[in-house]
Amino acid sequence: MISAITTHLLPLGVTLPQSNRDVLGGYFIWFSLPEPLRADDVAERAKDDENTIIAQGSLFGVYGDVRQGDLEREVRVCFSWEEEARLVEGIERLARVIRSMQAGETGTARANAGAPPDDVGEFQ
């Protein structure tokens, strides 16, 4: 999965908060999105366009915490129960969404040629 992140997400400007990429935590990996992308928008497009569920940072904000605004560009991806091949597929799907948004594309990927069919199953 780290190889997929390095290959597909880092070239798009996505960053990892961890300095040691060999160890990334327990069940989740946090990513920082490049500006001007917002996590809420990316999570919505990932679900709509690629049938892929990621958690936008705003879900984890605490009311009154002055750092809550820091979560606008953060997303969290769970890797606790998926097989590695599915995790790589999910990273590739997320990369397509980010690339599309960076290019200013709108609409859903399913309406475009080459998009995954509706029956691929939900990636969580």
mmCIF file of C-alpha atoms in Angstrom:
data_model
loop_
_atom_site.group_PDB
_atom_site.id
_atom_site.type_symbol
_atom_site.label_atom_id
_atom_site.label_comp_id
_atom_site.label_asym_id
_atom_site.label_seq_id
_atom_site.Cartn_x
_atom_site.Cartn_y
_atom_site.Cartn_z
ATOM 1 C CA MET A 1 0.000 0.000 0.000
ATOM 2 C CA ILE A 2 2.862 2.382 0.755
ATOM 3 C CA SER A 3 4.153 1.737 -2.746
ATOM 4 C CA ALA A 4 0.744 2.710 -4.180
ATOM 5 C CA ILE A 5 0.690 5.870 -2.058
ATOM 6 C CA THR A 6 4.183 6.780 -3.226
ATOM 7 C CA THR A 7 3.334 6.053 -6.864
ATOM 8 C CA HIS A 8 -0.161 7.534 -7.113
ATOM 9 C CA LEU A 9 -0.732 10.142 -4.388
ATOM 10 C CA LEU A 10 2.576 11.791 -3.519
ATOM 11 C CA PRO A 11 3.165 13.022 -7.110
ATOM 12 C CA LEU A 12 -0.206 14.839 -6.872
ATOM 13 C CA GLY A 13 0.988 16.851 -3.866
ATOM 14 C CA VAL A 14 -0.618 14.683 -1.188
ATOM 15 C CA THR A 15 1.550 14.487 1.917
ATOM 16 C CA LEU A 16 1.848 12.133 4.847
ATOM 17 C CA PRO A 17 2.343 13.581 8.330
ATOM 18 C CA GLN A 18 4.588 10.684 9.316
ATOM 19 C CA SER A 19 8.277 11.107 8.612
ATOM 20 C CA ASN A 20 8.973 7.355 8.684
ATOM 21 C CA ARG A 21 6.862 5.855 5.913
ATOM 22 C CA ASP A 22 7.632 2.296 6.981
ATOM 23 C CA VAL A 23 5.410 2.722 10.036
ATOM 24 C CA LEU A 24 2.151 4.595 9.569
ATOM 25 C CA GLY A 25 0.030 3.681 12.548
ATOM 26 C CA GLY A 26 -2.561 1.096 13.434
ATOM 27 C CA TYR A 27 -5.692 0.977 11.297
ATOM 28 C CA PHE A 28 -5.696 4.315 9.500
ATOM 29 C CA ILE A 29 -3.477 6.565 7.416
ATOM 30 C CA TRP A 30 -3.981 10.326 7.413
ATOM 31 C CA PHE A 31 -3.208 12.338 4.271
ATOM 32 C CA SER A 32 -2.932 16.082 3.756
ATOM 33 C CA LEU A 33 -4.403 17.229 0.467
ATOM 34 C CA PRO A 34 -2.693 19.860 -1.650
ATOM 35 C CA GLU A 35 -4.267 23.291 -1.841
ATOM 36 C CA PRO A 36 -6.873 24.270 -2.891
ATOM 37 C CA LEU A 37 -8.535 20.861 -2.400
ATOM 38 C CA ARG A 38 -10.838 20.482 0.581
ATOM 39 C CA ALA A 39 -11.332 17.151 2.302
ATOM 40 C CA ASP A 40 -15.138 17.408 2.369
ATOM 41 C CA ASP A 41 -15.188 17.874 -1.414
ATOM 42 C CA VAL A 42 -12.690 15.087 -2.102
ATOM 43 C CA ALA A 43 -14.574 12.630 0.138
ATOM 44 C CA GLU A 44 -17.850 13.441 -1.612
ATOM 45 C CA ARG A 45 -16.324 13.062 -5.087
ATOM 46 C CA ALA A 46 -14.568 9.819 -4.083
ATOM 47 C CA LYS A 47 -17.914 8.367 -3.054
ATOM 48 C CA ASP A 48 -19.862 9.712 -6.032
ATOM 49 C CA ASP A 49 -17.275 9.193 -8.768
ATOM 50 C CA GLU A 50 -15.318 6.143 -7.625
ATOM 51 C CA ASN A 51 -17.635 4.440 -5.108
ATOM 52 C CA THR A 52 -14.831 4.817 -2.556
ATOM 53 C CA ILE A 53 -15.342 5.857 1.044
ATOM 54 C CA ILE A 54 -12.735 7.992 2.819
ATOM 55 C CA ALA A 55 -13.209 10.030 5.974
ATOM 56 C CA GLN A 56 -12.826 13.790 5.728
ATOM 57 C CA GLY A 57 -10.999 15.416 8.601
ATOM 58 C CA SER A 58 -14.002 17.505 9.617
ATOM 59 C CA LEU A 59 -15.614 14.342 10.987
ATOM 60 C CA PHE A 60 -12.986 14.299 13.713
ATOM 61 C CA GLY A 61 -13.138 17.923 14.771
ATOM 62 C CA VAL A 62 -13.995 18.804 18.347
ATOM 63 C CA TYR A 63 -16.371 21.713 18.870
ATOM 64 C CA GLY A 64 -14.470 24.715 20.196
ATOM 65 C CA ASP A 65 -11.022 23.357 19.297
ATOM 66 C CA VAL A 66 -9.085 26.165 17.627
ATOM 67 C CA ARG A 67 -7.242 23.575 15.509
ATOM 68 C CA GLN A 68 -10.469 22.323 13.904
ATOM 69 C CA GLY A 69 -9.731 24.409 10.803
ATOM 70 C CA ASP A 70 -6.533 22.408 10.341
ATOM 71 C CA LEU A 71 -8.683 19.438 9.327
ATOM 72 C CA GLU A 72 -10.062 21.059 6.153
ATOM 73 C CA ARG A 73 -7.399 19.418 3.982
ATOM 74 C CA GLU A 74 -6.997 16.153 5.939
ATOM 75 C CA VAL A 75 -8.473 12.774 4.998
ATOM 76 C CA ARG A 76 -8.264 9.461 6.784
ATOM 77 C CA VAL A 77 -8.139 6.105 5.007
ATOM 78 C CA CYS A 78 -8.835 2.857 6.839
ATOM 79 C CA PHE A 79 -6.734 -0.168 5.943
ATOM 80 C CA SER A 80 -7.740 -2.563 8.709
ATOM 81 C CA TRP A 81 -9.873 -5.116 6.890
ATOM 82 C CA GLU A 82 -9.235 -4.900 3.153
ATOM 83 C CA GLU A 83 -6.869 -7.162 1.238
ATOM 84 C CA GLU A 84 -3.742 -5.435 -0.072
ATOM 85 C CA ALA A 85 -4.914 -5.571 -3.705
ATOM 86 C CA ARG A 86 -8.135 -3.787 -2.723
ATOM 87 C CA LEU A 87 -6.157 -1.186 -0.773
ATOM 88 C CA VAL A 88 -4.036 -0.468 -3.835
ATOM 89 C CA GLU A 89 -7.208 -0.185 -5.914
ATOM 90 C CA GLY A 90 -8.641 2.270 -3.391
ATOM 91 C CA ILE A 91 -5.502 4.430 -3.521
ATOM 92 C CA GLU A 92 -5.675 4.395 -7.332
ATOM 93 C CA ARG A 93 -9.343 5.456 -7.179
ATOM 94 C CA LEU A 94 -8.517 8.273 -4.761
ATOM 95 C CA ALA A 95 -5.700 9.413 -7.053
ATOM 96 C CA ARG A 96 -8.135 9.571 -10.003
ATOM 97 C CA VAL A 97 -10.457 11.775 -7.966
ATOM 98 C CA ILE A 98 -7.669 14.129 -6.881
ATOM 99 C CA ARG A 99 -6.237 14.317 -10.410
ATOM 100 C CA SER A 100 -9.701 15.070 -11.807
ATOM 101 C CA MET A 101 -10.341 17.804 -9.253
ATOM 102 C CA GLN A 102 -6.919 19.351 -9.850
ATOM 103 C CA ALA A 103 -7.744 19.456 -13.569
ATOM 104 C CA GLY A 104 -10.989 21.279 -12.760
ATOM 105 C CA GLU A 105 -13.204 18.477 -14.014
ATOM 106 C CA THR A 106 -16.753 18.304 -12.717
ATOM 107 C CA GLY A 107 -19.425 15.640 -12.819
ATOM 108 C CA THR A 108 -19.060 12.000 -12.033
ATOM 109 C CA ALA A 109 -16.404 9.686 -13.383
ATOM 110 C CA ARG A 110 -19.028 7.029 -14.049
ATOM 111 C CA ALA A 111 -20.410 9.219 -16.807
ATOM 112 C CA ASN A 112 -16.994 9.319 -18.476
ATOM 113 C CA ALA A 113 -15.391 6.605 -20.580
ATOM 114 C CA GLY A 114 -13.117 4.269 -18.689
ATOM 115 C CA ALA A 115 -14.834 4.824 -15.365
ATOM 116 C CA PRO A 116 -15.523 1.810 -13.150
ATOM 117 C CA PRO A 117 -18.981 0.250 -13.567
ATOM 118 C CA ASP A 118 -21.587 0.595 -10.839
ATOM 119 C CA ASP A 119 -21.170 -3.003 -9.714
ATOM 120 C CA VAL A 120 -17.508 -2.857 -8.615
ATOM 121 C CA GLY A 121 -18.484 -2.847 -4.974
ATOM 122 C CA GLU A 122 -17.877 -0.216 -2.381
ATOM 123 C CA PHE A 123 -14.319 0.301 -1.199
ATOM 124 C CA GLN A 124 -14.149 1.289 2.455
#
